[in-house]
Amino acid sequence: MNITRENIDALNAIVKVDIAKEDYSDKVEKILTDYRKSANIPGFRKGHVPMTMVKKQYGKAVLVDEVNKLLQDALNKYLTEEKLDVLGNPLPKPQDDLDWNADSFTFEFELGLAPEFEVDLKGKKAITQYKIVADDKMIDGQVEHIRKQYGKLISQDTVAKDSEITGVFANEEKEINNKTTLTLDKVKSKTAEKAFIGAKVGDVVTVKTKGLFNDDHDLMNFLKVSHDDAHGLDVEVTFKVEEINTRELADLDQELFDKLFGKDVVTSVTELKTKIKEDSEKQFAQQGDQKFLNDVTEYLVENTKFDLPAAFLQKWMQTAGENQLDADQAKEEYENSEKSMRYQLIEGKLIEKYNLQVTFEDLKSFTKDMIKVQMAQFGQMDPQDKELEDIAARILSNRDEVKRLSEQLMSEKLLELYKKEANLKVKEITYDEFVKEFYS
């Protein structure tokens, strides 16, 4: 067997594989001999079928199968030994005139080669890392929410601005019929607010859905409509009032603090606000990190210049998926995924450059930490290490879970790398400012 490569350019190559008779003949002969021993052909005793008949009936199929196996093994070995970094998979060039009666065969494959490039994390333009803080307004709002949540419900005769109103939203045409409880601070429409205020149990209030709430997504919760239906929904709905309450705020005393955090963990309003600030900013840090990761990704893709074997990749995409694509569909698929492919190549280069690795011990520790967080959400604050070990072992026995967790852990390692090596500037911002700037 002989394998040669012709480089078309820096990103494309043709690999030629020549297979001679001596490469496959012994294997084919052995398989046909085994077939002869077990073949059941009418008119012949088992094991006594003439070899000529076995070859005539099975010879070509065995030959094709063995040559294809030999071809794939040889090609994979060649790519490994030559350390060729290929994109997609080798594409066989069409051979309409292939003669399987010949003794030797030649096959050609197109290769798309990964580009050579360098990644510079310390670019001239600094990337902003947002430190999201909980300001006094937000902390006071959280304290107010806690006092309402643990306060007492007091029945009212009529709806006031601070009422909790329970009733049923309905619209026959849109098949809306949902019992819910709402407060008027969720209502954006002044007309709707006026319609609610003064209503009594048994009254039916009619309001328009367009602009009803501060956030259209609230229509999904209060009216139980789909995400698609919530956007642009412009109909009248009725609300039959079933119950009206106001909430007497809970006292900020030790009984409430113990109920929230455990005995004597918090002993004053000052400590309560400090705890709220710490817990909130831990959650905000995750959103800040995700924003930072997205911004670094965008920066690296935009500022790391290299070409891709676009024509090859589009041709490969035509047959790579479950459903075959035509040329136009493959081009669209390529354009949609090009940015993702570029980042995967950049990420791979950084992992190699900085020797980022996910060891089994890293993965086990990461999994145990994840389990502890989940258990804490259900009130199990101090699990035994053996319990964590057993749960982690069960999780890590699942190959799909290992893959998913490994990717998460590598993403965290890359995030830490970016924080350490990238040219960045830290900007402090309140959560409201963060949401308004990036998600409004």
PDB file of C-alpha atoms in Angstrom, residues 143-410:
ATOM      1  CA  VAL A 143     -36.056  43.368  52.688  1.00  0.00           C
ATOM      2  CA  GLU A 144     -39.536  44.641  51.752  1.00  0.00           C
ATOM      3  CA  HIS A 145     -40.168  41.487  49.700  1.00  0.00           C
ATOM      4  CA  ILE A 146     -39.146  39.255  52.626  1.00  0.00           C
ATOM      5  CA  ARG A 147     -41.439  41.153  55.004  1.00  0.00           C
ATOM      6  CA  LYS A 148     -44.340  40.755  52.563  1.00  0.00           C
ATOM      7  CA  GLN A 149     -43.579  37.076  51.918  1.00  0.00           C
ATOM      8  CA  TYR A 150     -43.628  36.238  55.635  1.00  0.00           C
ATOM      9  CA  GLY A 151     -46.329  38.734  56.599  1.00  0.00           C
ATOM     10  CA  LYS A 152     -49.992  38.079  57.429  1.00  0.00           C
ATOM     11  CA  LEU A 153     -52.829  38.266  54.907  1.00  0.00           C
ATOM     12  CA  ILE A 154     -55.691  40.544  55.916  1.00  0.00           C
ATOM     13  CA  SER A 155     -58.963  40.433  53.985  1.00  0.00           C
ATOM     14  CA  GLN A 156     -60.206  43.631  52.306  1.00  0.00           C
ATOM     15  CA  ASP A 157     -63.600  44.685  50.984  1.00  0.00           C
ATOM     16  CA  THR A 158     -62.334  46.635  47.968  1.00  0.00           C
ATOM     17  CA  VAL A 159     -59.165  46.677  45.857  1.00  0.00           C
ATOM     18  CA  ALA A 160     -56.580  49.277  46.864  1.00  0.00           C
ATOM     19  CA  LYS A 161     -53.188  50.064  45.399  1.00  0.00           C
ATOM     20  CA  ASP A 162     -51.393  47.656  47.767  1.00  0.00           C
ATOM     21  CA  SER A 163     -53.896  44.789  47.426  1.00  0.00           C
ATOM     22  CA  GLU A 164     -53.221  41.197  46.420  1.00  0.00           C
ATOM     23  CA  ILE A 165     -56.080  40.322  44.073  1.00  0.00           C
ATOM     24  CA  THR A 166     -57.037  36.707  43.383  1.00  0.00           C
ATOM     25  CA  GLY A 167     -59.329  35.963  40.466  1.00  0.00           C
ATOM     26  CA  VAL A 168     -59.746  34.455  37.010  1.00  0.00           C
ATOM     27  CA  PHE A 169     -58.527  35.955  33.734  1.00  0.00           C
ATOM     28  CA  ALA A 170     -60.725  34.837  30.811  1.00  0.00           C
ATOM     29  CA  ASN A 171     -61.145  35.278  27.059  1.00  0.00           C
ATOM     30  CA  GLU A 172     -63.252  32.694  25.226  1.00  0.00           C
ATOM     31  CA  GLU A 173     -61.790  33.366  21.742  1.00  0.00           C
ATOM     32  CA  LYS A 174     -58.169  32.860  22.906  1.00  0.00           C
ATOM     33  CA  GLU A 175     -59.197  30.041  25.273  1.00  0.00           C
ATOM     34  CA  ILE A 176     -57.829  31.937  28.267  1.00  0.00           C
ATOM     35  CA  ASN A 177     -59.142  30.784  31.640  1.00  0.00           C
ATOM     36  CA  ASN A 178     -56.592  31.059  34.420  1.00  0.00           C
ATOM     37  CA  LYS A 179     -56.882  31.648  38.144  1.00  0.00           C
ATOM     38  CA  THR A 180     -54.059  33.773  39.485  1.00  0.00           C
ATOM     39  CA  THR A 181     -53.038  36.307  42.143  1.00  0.00           C
ATOM     40  CA  LEU A 182     -51.576  39.641  41.099  1.00  0.00           C
ATOM     41  CA  THR A 183     -50.502  42.929  42.640  1.00  0.00           C
ATOM     42  CA  LEU A 184     -50.984  46.282  40.956  1.00  0.00           C
ATOM     43  CA  ASP A 185     -47.241  47.050  40.952  1.00  0.00           C
ATOM     44  CA  LYS A 186     -47.058  44.557  38.051  1.00  0.00           C
ATOM     45  CA  VAL A 187     -49.658  46.510  36.065  1.00  0.00           C
ATOM     46  CA  LYS A 188     -48.286  49.103  33.621  1.00  0.00           C
ATOM     47  CA  SER A 189     -51.551  50.366  32.124  1.00  0.00           C
ATOM     48  CA  LYS A 190     -52.977  53.292  34.143  1.00  0.00           C
ATOM     49  CA  THR A 191     -56.417  52.596  32.631  1.00  0.00           C
ATOM     50  CA  ALA A 192     -56.264  48.991  33.872  1.00  0.00           C
ATOM     51  CA  GLU A 193     -55.053  50.103  37.305  1.00  0.00           C
ATOM     52  CA  LYS A 194     -58.034  52.474  37.650  1.00  0.00           C
ATOM     53  CA  ALA A 195     -60.386  49.655  36.593  1.00  0.00           C
ATOM     54  CA  PHE A 196     -59.064  47.403  39.377  1.00  0.00           C
ATOM     55  CA  ILE A 197     -59.011  49.975  42.184  1.00  0.00           C
ATOM     56  CA  GLY A 198     -62.341  50.018  44.008  1.00  0.00           C
ATOM     57  CA  ALA A 199     -63.477  46.631  42.657  1.00  0.00           C
ATOM     58  CA  LYS A 200     -65.156  44.221  45.083  1.00  0.00           C
ATOM     59  CA  VAL A 201     -65.358  40.429  45.333  1.00  0.00           C
ATOM     60  CA  GLY A 202     -67.630  39.184  42.537  1.00  0.00           C
ATOM     61  CA  ASP A 203     -66.956  42.172  40.266  1.00  0.00           C
ATOM     62  CA  VAL A 204     -65.741  41.582  36.729  1.00  0.00           C
ATOM     63  CA  VAL A 205     -63.014  43.943  35.470  1.00  0.00           C
ATOM     64  CA  THR A 206     -62.353  44.227  31.719  1.00  0.00           C
ATOM     65  CA  VAL A 207     -58.846  45.242  30.566  1.00  0.00           C
ATOM     66  CA  LYS A 208     -56.776  45.155  27.388  1.00  0.00           C
ATOM     67  CA  THR A 209     -53.733  42.878  27.225  1.00  0.00           C
ATOM     68  CA  LYS A 210     -51.647  45.284  25.115  1.00  0.00           C
ATOM     69  CA  GLY A 211     -49.378  47.184  27.513  1.00  0.00           C
ATOM     70  CA  LEU A 212     -51.147  45.623  30.510  1.00  0.00           C
ATOM     71  CA  PHE A 213     -47.993  44.618  32.376  1.00  0.00           C
ATOM     72  CA  ASN A 214     -44.539  46.136  32.773  1.00  0.00           C
ATOM     73  CA  ASP A 215     -43.147  43.072  31.002  1.00  0.00           C
ATOM     74  CA  ASP A 216     -45.065  41.243  28.242  1.00  0.00           C
ATOM     75  CA  HIS A 217     -43.625  37.978  29.578  1.00  0.00           C
ATOM     76  CA  ASP A 218     -45.951  38.423  32.589  1.00  0.00           C
ATOM     77  CA  LEU A 219     -48.828  37.560  30.245  1.00  0.00           C
ATOM     78  CA  MET A 220     -47.394  34.020  30.132  1.00  0.00           C
ATOM     79  CA  ASN A 221     -47.650  33.705  33.921  1.00  0.00           C
ATOM     80  CA  PHE A 222     -50.934  35.499  34.625  1.00  0.00           C
ATOM     81  CA  LEU A 223     -52.900  34.439  31.533  1.00  0.00           C
ATOM     82  CA  LYS A 224     -51.103  31.120  30.875  1.00  0.00           C
ATOM     83  CA  VAL A 225     -50.477  31.855  27.192  1.00  0.00           C
ATOM     84  CA  SER A 226     -47.475  30.653  25.184  1.00  0.00           C
ATOM     85  CA  HIS A 227     -44.326  32.695  24.661  1.00  0.00           C
ATOM     86  CA  ASP A 228     -45.239  33.348  21.016  1.00  0.00           C
ATOM     87  CA  ASP A 229     -48.815  34.348  21.878  1.00  0.00           C
ATOM     88  CA  ALA A 230     -47.656  36.701  24.643  1.00  0.00           C
ATOM     89  CA  HIS A 231     -45.746  38.933  22.218  1.00  0.00           C
ATOM     90  CA  GLY A 232     -48.114  41.336  20.500  1.00  0.00           C
ATOM     91  CA  LEU A 233     -51.251  39.926  22.183  1.00  0.00           C
ATOM     92  CA  ASP A 234     -53.937  42.616  21.812  1.00  0.00           C
ATOM     93  CA  VAL A 235     -57.324  41.441  23.090  1.00  0.00           C
ATOM     94  CA  GLU A 236     -59.738  42.265  25.898  1.00  0.00           C
ATOM     95  CA  VAL A 237     -59.779  39.932  28.892  1.00  0.00           C
ATOM     96  CA  THR A 238     -62.086  39.814  31.882  1.00  0.00           C
ATOM     97  CA  PHE A 239     -60.924  39.353  35.455  1.00  0.00           C
ATOM     98  CA  LYS A 240     -63.498  38.088  37.949  1.00  0.00           C
ATOM     99  CA  VAL A 241     -62.421  39.115  41.455  1.00  0.00           C
ATOM    100  CA  GLU A 242     -62.620  36.198  43.924  1.00  0.00           C
ATOM    101  CA  GLU A 243     -60.523  37.403  46.858  1.00  0.00           C
ATOM    102  CA  ILE A 244     -58.926  40.678  47.994  1.00  0.00           C
ATOM    103  CA  ASN A 245     -56.196  40.837  50.623  1.00  0.00           C
ATOM    104  CA  THR A 246     -53.564  43.162  51.914  1.00  0.00           C
ATOM    105  CA  ARG A 247     -50.424  41.902  53.554  1.00  0.00           C
ATOM    106  CA  GLU A 248     -49.295  43.064  56.969  1.00  0.00           C
ATOM    107  CA  LEU A 249     -45.508  43.222  56.875  1.00  0.00           C
ATOM    108  CA  ALA A 250     -43.600  40.797  59.092  1.00  0.00           C
ATOM    109  CA  ASP A 251     -41.509  42.256  61.919  1.00  0.00           C
ATOM    110  CA  LEU A 252     -37.751  42.247  61.386  1.00  0.00           C
ATOM    111  CA  ASP A 253     -37.069  40.259  64.549  1.00  0.00           C
ATOM    112  CA  GLN A 254     -34.937  37.300  65.577  1.00  0.00           C
ATOM    113  CA  GLU A 255     -37.765  34.855  64.885  1.00  0.00           C
ATOM    114  CA  LEU A 256     -37.810  35.935  61.216  1.00  0.00           C
ATOM    115  CA  PHE A 257     -33.996  35.934  60.943  1.00  0.00           C
ATOM    116  CA  ASP A 258     -33.816  32.361  62.326  1.00  0.00           C
ATOM    117  CA  LYS A 259     -36.579  31.246  59.965  1.00  0.00           C
ATOM    118  CA  LEU A 260     -34.630  32.631  56.991  1.00  0.00           C
ATOM    119  CA  PHE A 261     -31.032  31.621  57.786  1.00  0.00           C
ATOM    120  CA  GLY A 262     -30.972  29.283  60.799  1.00  0.00           C
ATOM    121  CA  LYS A 263     -30.562  30.027  64.474  1.00  0.00           C
ATOM    122  CA  ASP A 264     -28.438  33.099  65.255  1.00  0.00           C
ATOM    123  CA  VAL A 265     -26.750  33.226  61.830  1.00  0.00           C
ATOM    124  CA  VAL A 266     -28.184  36.745  61.451  1.00  0.00           C
ATOM    125  CA  THR A 267     -28.984  38.807  64.560  1.00  0.00           C
ATOM    126  CA  SER A 268     -29.720  42.322  63.275  1.00  0.00           C
ATOM    127  CA  VAL A 269     -31.154  44.273  60.350  1.00  0.00           C
ATOM    128  CA  THR A 270     -27.624  45.386  59.443  1.00  0.00           C
ATOM    129  CA  GLU A 271     -26.472  41.758  59.279  1.00  0.00           C
ATOM    130  CA  LEU A 272     -29.608  40.872  57.269  1.00  0.00           C
ATOM    131  CA  LYS A 273     -28.781  43.505  54.665  1.00  0.00           C
ATOM    132  CA  THR A 274     -25.147  42.362  54.541  1.00  0.00           C
ATOM    133  CA  LYS A 275     -26.278  38.763  53.989  1.00  0.00           C
ATOM    134  CA  ILE A 276     -28.699  39.810  51.241  1.00  0.00           C
ATOM    135  CA  LYS A 277     -25.927  41.812  49.557  1.00  0.00           C
ATOM    136  CA  GLU A 278     -23.450  38.890  49.710  1.00  0.00           C
ATOM    137  CA  ASP A 279     -25.943  36.297  48.444  1.00  0.00           C
ATOM    138  CA  SER A 280     -27.232  38.569  45.674  1.00  0.00           C
ATOM    139  CA  GLU A 281     -23.771  39.457  44.420  1.00  0.00           C
ATOM    140  CA  LYS A 282     -22.798  35.773  44.278  1.00  0.00           C
ATOM    141  CA  GLN A 283     -25.720  35.223  41.900  1.00  0.00           C
ATOM    142  CA  PHE A 284     -24.899  38.373  39.946  1.00  0.00           C
ATOM    143  CA  ALA A 285     -21.302  37.177  39.507  1.00  0.00           C
ATOM    144  CA  GLN A 286     -22.552  34.257  37.401  1.00  0.00           C
ATOM    145  CA  GLN A 287     -24.382  36.648  35.063  1.00  0.00           C
ATOM    146  CA  GLY A 288     -21.372  38.950  34.927  1.00  0.00           C
ATOM    147  CA  ASP A 289     -19.109  36.001  34.091  1.00  0.00           C
ATOM    148  CA  GLN A 290     -21.442  34.873  31.299  1.00  0.00           C
ATOM    149  CA  LYS A 291     -21.475  38.380  29.834  1.00  0.00           C
ATOM    150  CA  PHE A 292     -17.676  38.541  30.101  1.00  0.00           C
ATOM    151  CA  LEU A 293     -17.289  35.126  28.467  1.00  0.00           C
ATOM    152  CA  ASN A 294     -19.584  36.171  25.606  1.00  0.00           C
ATOM    153  CA  ASP A 295     -17.637  39.405  25.116  1.00  0.00           C
ATOM    154  CA  VAL A 296     -14.257  37.624  25.093  1.00  0.00           C
ATOM    155  CA  THR A 297     -15.599  35.088  22.599  1.00  0.00           C
ATOM    156  CA  GLU A 298     -16.836  37.883  20.342  1.00  0.00           C
ATOM    157  CA  TYR A 299     -13.530  39.733  20.677  1.00  0.00           C
ATOM    158  CA  LEU A 300     -11.414  36.671  19.849  1.00  0.00           C
ATOM    159  CA  VAL A 301     -13.513  35.736  16.821  1.00  0.00           C
ATOM    160  CA  GLU A 302     -13.409  39.297  15.479  1.00  0.00           C
ATOM    161  CA  ASN A 303      -9.693  39.892  16.126  1.00  0.00           C
ATOM    162  CA  THR A 304      -8.105  36.509  15.377  1.00  0.00           C
ATOM    163  CA  LYS A 305      -7.747  36.480  11.612  1.00  0.00           C
ATOM    164  CA  PHE A 306      -7.439  33.266   9.596  1.00  0.00           C
ATOM    165  CA  ASP A 307      -9.023  31.663   6.563  1.00  0.00           C
ATOM    166  CA  LEU A 308     -11.101  28.481   6.506  1.00  0.00           C
ATOM    167  CA  PRO A 309     -11.464  25.926   3.680  1.00  0.00           C
ATOM    168  CA  ALA A 310     -14.982  27.230   3.048  1.00  0.00           C
ATOM    169  CA  ALA A 311     -15.665  25.369  -0.209  1.00  0.00           C
ATOM    170  CA  PHE A 312     -14.554  22.048   1.307  1.00  0.00           C
ATOM    171  CA  LEU A 313     -16.590  22.545   4.486  1.00  0.00           C
ATOM    172  CA  GLN A 314     -19.729  23.373   2.518  1.00  0.00           C
ATOM    173  CA  LYS A 315     -19.263  20.245   0.417  1.00  0.00           C
ATOM    174  CA  TRP A 316     -18.695  18.177   3.584  1.00  0.00           C
ATOM    175  CA  MET A 317     -21.836  19.632   5.223  1.00  0.00           C
ATOM    176  CA  GLN A 318     -23.949  18.360   2.338  1.00  0.00           C
ATOM    177  CA  THR A 319     -23.511  14.767   3.539  1.00  0.00           C
ATOM    178  CA  ALA A 320     -22.394  15.132   7.180  1.00  0.00           C
ATOM    179  CA  GLY A 321     -25.833  15.321   8.816  1.00  0.00           C
ATOM    180  CA  GLU A 322     -28.754  12.933   9.008  1.00  0.00           C
ATOM    181  CA  ASN A 323     -30.402  14.638   6.040  1.00  0.00           C
ATOM    182  CA  GLN A 324     -28.519  15.488   2.856  1.00  0.00           C
ATOM    183  CA  LEU A 325     -28.352  19.176   1.948  1.00  0.00           C
ATOM    184  CA  ASP A 326     -28.148  20.767  -1.464  1.00  0.00           C
ATOM    185  CA  ALA A 327     -25.432  23.337  -2.244  1.00  0.00           C
ATOM    186  CA  ASP A 328     -27.532  26.345  -1.218  1.00  0.00           C
ATOM    187  CA  GLN A 329     -28.599  24.753   2.071  1.00  0.00           C
ATOM    188  CA  ALA A 330     -25.002  23.784   2.859  1.00  0.00           C
ATOM    189  CA  LYS A 331     -23.847  27.342   2.167  1.00  0.00           C
ATOM    190  CA  GLU A 332     -26.482  28.709   4.548  1.00  0.00           C
ATOM    191  CA  GLU A 333     -25.529  26.136   7.195  1.00  0.00           C
ATOM    192  CA  TYR A 334     -21.868  27.081   6.839  1.00  0.00           C
ATOM    193  CA  GLU A 335     -22.589  30.801   7.184  1.00  0.00           C
ATOM    194  CA  ASN A 336     -24.686  30.161  10.295  1.00  0.00           C
ATOM    195  CA  SER A 337     -21.994  28.039  11.963  1.00  0.00           C
ATOM    196  CA  GLU A 338     -18.811  29.761  10.758  1.00  0.00           C
ATOM    197  CA  LYS A 339     -18.418  31.922  13.876  1.00  0.00           C
ATOM    198  CA  SER A 340     -18.863  28.879  16.113  1.00  0.00           C
ATOM    199  CA  MET A 341     -16.254  26.908  14.122  1.00  0.00           C
ATOM    200  CA  ARG A 342     -13.806  29.797  14.380  1.00  0.00           C
ATOM    201  CA  TYR A 343     -14.203  29.991  18.149  1.00  0.00           C
ATOM    202  CA  GLN A 344     -13.768  26.219  18.524  1.00  0.00           C
ATOM    203  CA  LEU A 345     -10.446  26.468  16.688  1.00  0.00           C
ATOM    204  CA  ILE A 346      -9.379  29.455  18.815  1.00  0.00           C
ATOM    205  CA  GLU A 347     -10.428  27.652  21.985  1.00  0.00           C
ATOM    206  CA  GLY A 348      -8.450  24.565  20.972  1.00  0.00           C
ATOM    207  CA  LYS A 349      -5.378  26.702  20.333  1.00  0.00           C
ATOM    208  CA  LEU A 350      -5.663  28.325  23.780  1.00  0.00           C
ATOM    209  CA  ILE A 351      -6.170  24.959  25.516  1.00  0.00           C
ATOM    210  CA  GLU A 352      -2.981  23.702  23.848  1.00  0.00           C
ATOM    211  CA  LYS A 353      -0.994  26.915  24.402  1.00  0.00           C
ATOM    212  CA  TYR A 354      -1.806  27.172  28.116  1.00  0.00           C
ATOM    213  CA  ASN A 355      -1.911  23.399  28.716  1.00  0.00           C
ATOM    214  CA  LEU A 356      -5.434  23.440  30.128  1.00  0.00           C
ATOM    215  CA  GLN A 357      -6.474  19.959  31.220  1.00  0.00           C
ATOM    216  CA  VAL A 358      -9.442  18.322  32.932  1.00  0.00           C
ATOM    217  CA  THR A 359      -8.148  15.515  35.128  1.00  0.00           C
ATOM    218  CA  PHE A 360     -10.405  12.939  36.741  1.00  0.00           C
ATOM    219  CA  GLU A 361      -9.662  14.400  40.185  1.00  0.00           C
ATOM    220  CA  ASP A 362     -10.613  17.870  38.910  1.00  0.00           C
ATOM    221  CA  LEU A 363     -13.831  16.462  37.505  1.00  0.00           C
ATOM    222  CA  LYS A 364     -14.704  14.577  40.705  1.00  0.00           C
ATOM    223  CA  SER A 365     -14.086  17.670  42.847  1.00  0.00           C
ATOM    224  CA  PHE A 366     -16.148  19.819  40.458  1.00  0.00           C
ATOM    225  CA  THR A 367     -19.009  17.293  40.564  1.00  0.00           C
ATOM    226  CA  LYS A 368     -18.974  17.121  44.385  1.00  0.00           C
ATOM    227  CA  ASP A 369     -19.119  20.922  44.623  1.00  0.00           C
ATOM    228  CA  MET A 370     -22.062  20.945  42.220  1.00  0.00           C
ATOM    229  CA  ILE A 371     -23.849  18.290  44.324  1.00  0.00           C
ATOM    230  CA  LYS A 372     -23.276  20.307  47.529  1.00  0.00           C
ATOM    231  CA  VAL A 373     -24.873  23.387  45.972  1.00  0.00           C
ATOM    232  CA  GLN A 374     -27.896  21.366  44.859  1.00  0.00           C
ATOM    233  CA  MET A 375     -28.267  19.706  48.270  1.00  0.00           C
ATOM    234  CA  ALA A 376     -28.059  23.095  50.003  1.00  0.00           C
ATOM    235  CA  GLN A 377     -31.077  24.247  47.970  1.00  0.00           C
ATOM    236  CA  PHE A 378     -33.064  21.498  49.676  1.00  0.00           C
ATOM    237  CA  GLY A 379     -31.806  22.360  53.164  1.00  0.00           C
ATOM    238  CA  GLN A 380     -28.984  19.785  53.386  1.00  0.00           C
ATOM    239  CA  MET A 381     -26.216  22.151  54.408  1.00  0.00           C
ATOM    240  CA  ASP A 382     -23.542  19.730  55.642  1.00  0.00           C
ATOM    241  CA  PRO A 383     -23.538  16.425  53.703  1.00  0.00           C
ATOM    242  CA  GLN A 384     -21.022  13.706  54.583  1.00  0.00           C
ATOM    243  CA  ASP A 385     -18.068  13.272  52.226  1.00  0.00           C
ATOM    244  CA  LYS A 386     -18.913   9.586  51.679  1.00  0.00           C
ATOM    245  CA  GLU A 387     -22.406  10.563  50.534  1.00  0.00           C
ATOM    246  CA  LEU A 388     -20.907  13.077  48.087  1.00  0.00           C
ATOM    247  CA  GLU A 389     -18.401  10.463  46.851  1.00  0.00           C
ATOM    248  CA  ASP A 390     -21.177   7.921  46.218  1.00  0.00           C
ATOM    249  CA  ILE A 391     -23.400  10.389  44.327  1.00  0.00           C
ATOM    250  CA  ALA A 392     -20.432  11.661  42.295  1.00  0.00           C
ATOM    251  CA  ALA A 393     -19.437   8.098  41.393  1.00  0.00           C
ATOM    252  CA  ARG A 394     -22.950   7.391  40.077  1.00  0.00           C
ATOM    253  CA  ILE A 395     -22.967  10.582  38.009  1.00  0.00           C
ATOM    254  CA  LEU A 396     -19.493   9.985  36.591  1.00  0.00           C
ATOM    255  CA  SER A 397     -20.398   6.442  35.545  1.00  0.00           C
ATOM    256  CA  ASN A 398     -22.572   8.029  32.839  1.00  0.00           C
ATOM    257  CA  ARG A 399     -20.523   8.857  29.738  1.00  0.00           C
ATOM    258  CA  ASP A 400     -22.855  11.664  28.630  1.00  0.00           C
ATOM    259  CA  GLU A 401     -22.662  13.283  32.062  1.00  0.00           C
ATOM    260  CA  VAL A 402     -18.860  13.058  32.045  1.00  0.00           C
ATOM    261  CA  LYS A 403     -18.796  14.819  28.674  1.00  0.00           C
ATOM    262  CA  ARG A 404     -21.219  17.533  29.804  1.00  0.00           C
ATOM    263  CA  LEU A 405     -19.434  18.203  33.101  1.00  0.00           C
ATOM    264  CA  SER A 406     -16.002  18.150  31.438  1.00  0.00           C
ATOM    265  CA  GLU A 407     -17.160  20.845  29.023  1.00  0.00           C
ATOM    266  CA  GLN A 408     -18.505  22.938  31.908  1.00  0.00           C
ATOM    267  CA  LEU A 409     -15.254  22.582  33.829  1.00  0.00           C
ATOM    268  CA  MET A 410     -13.154  23.472  30.782  1.00  0.00           C
TER     269      MET A 410
END
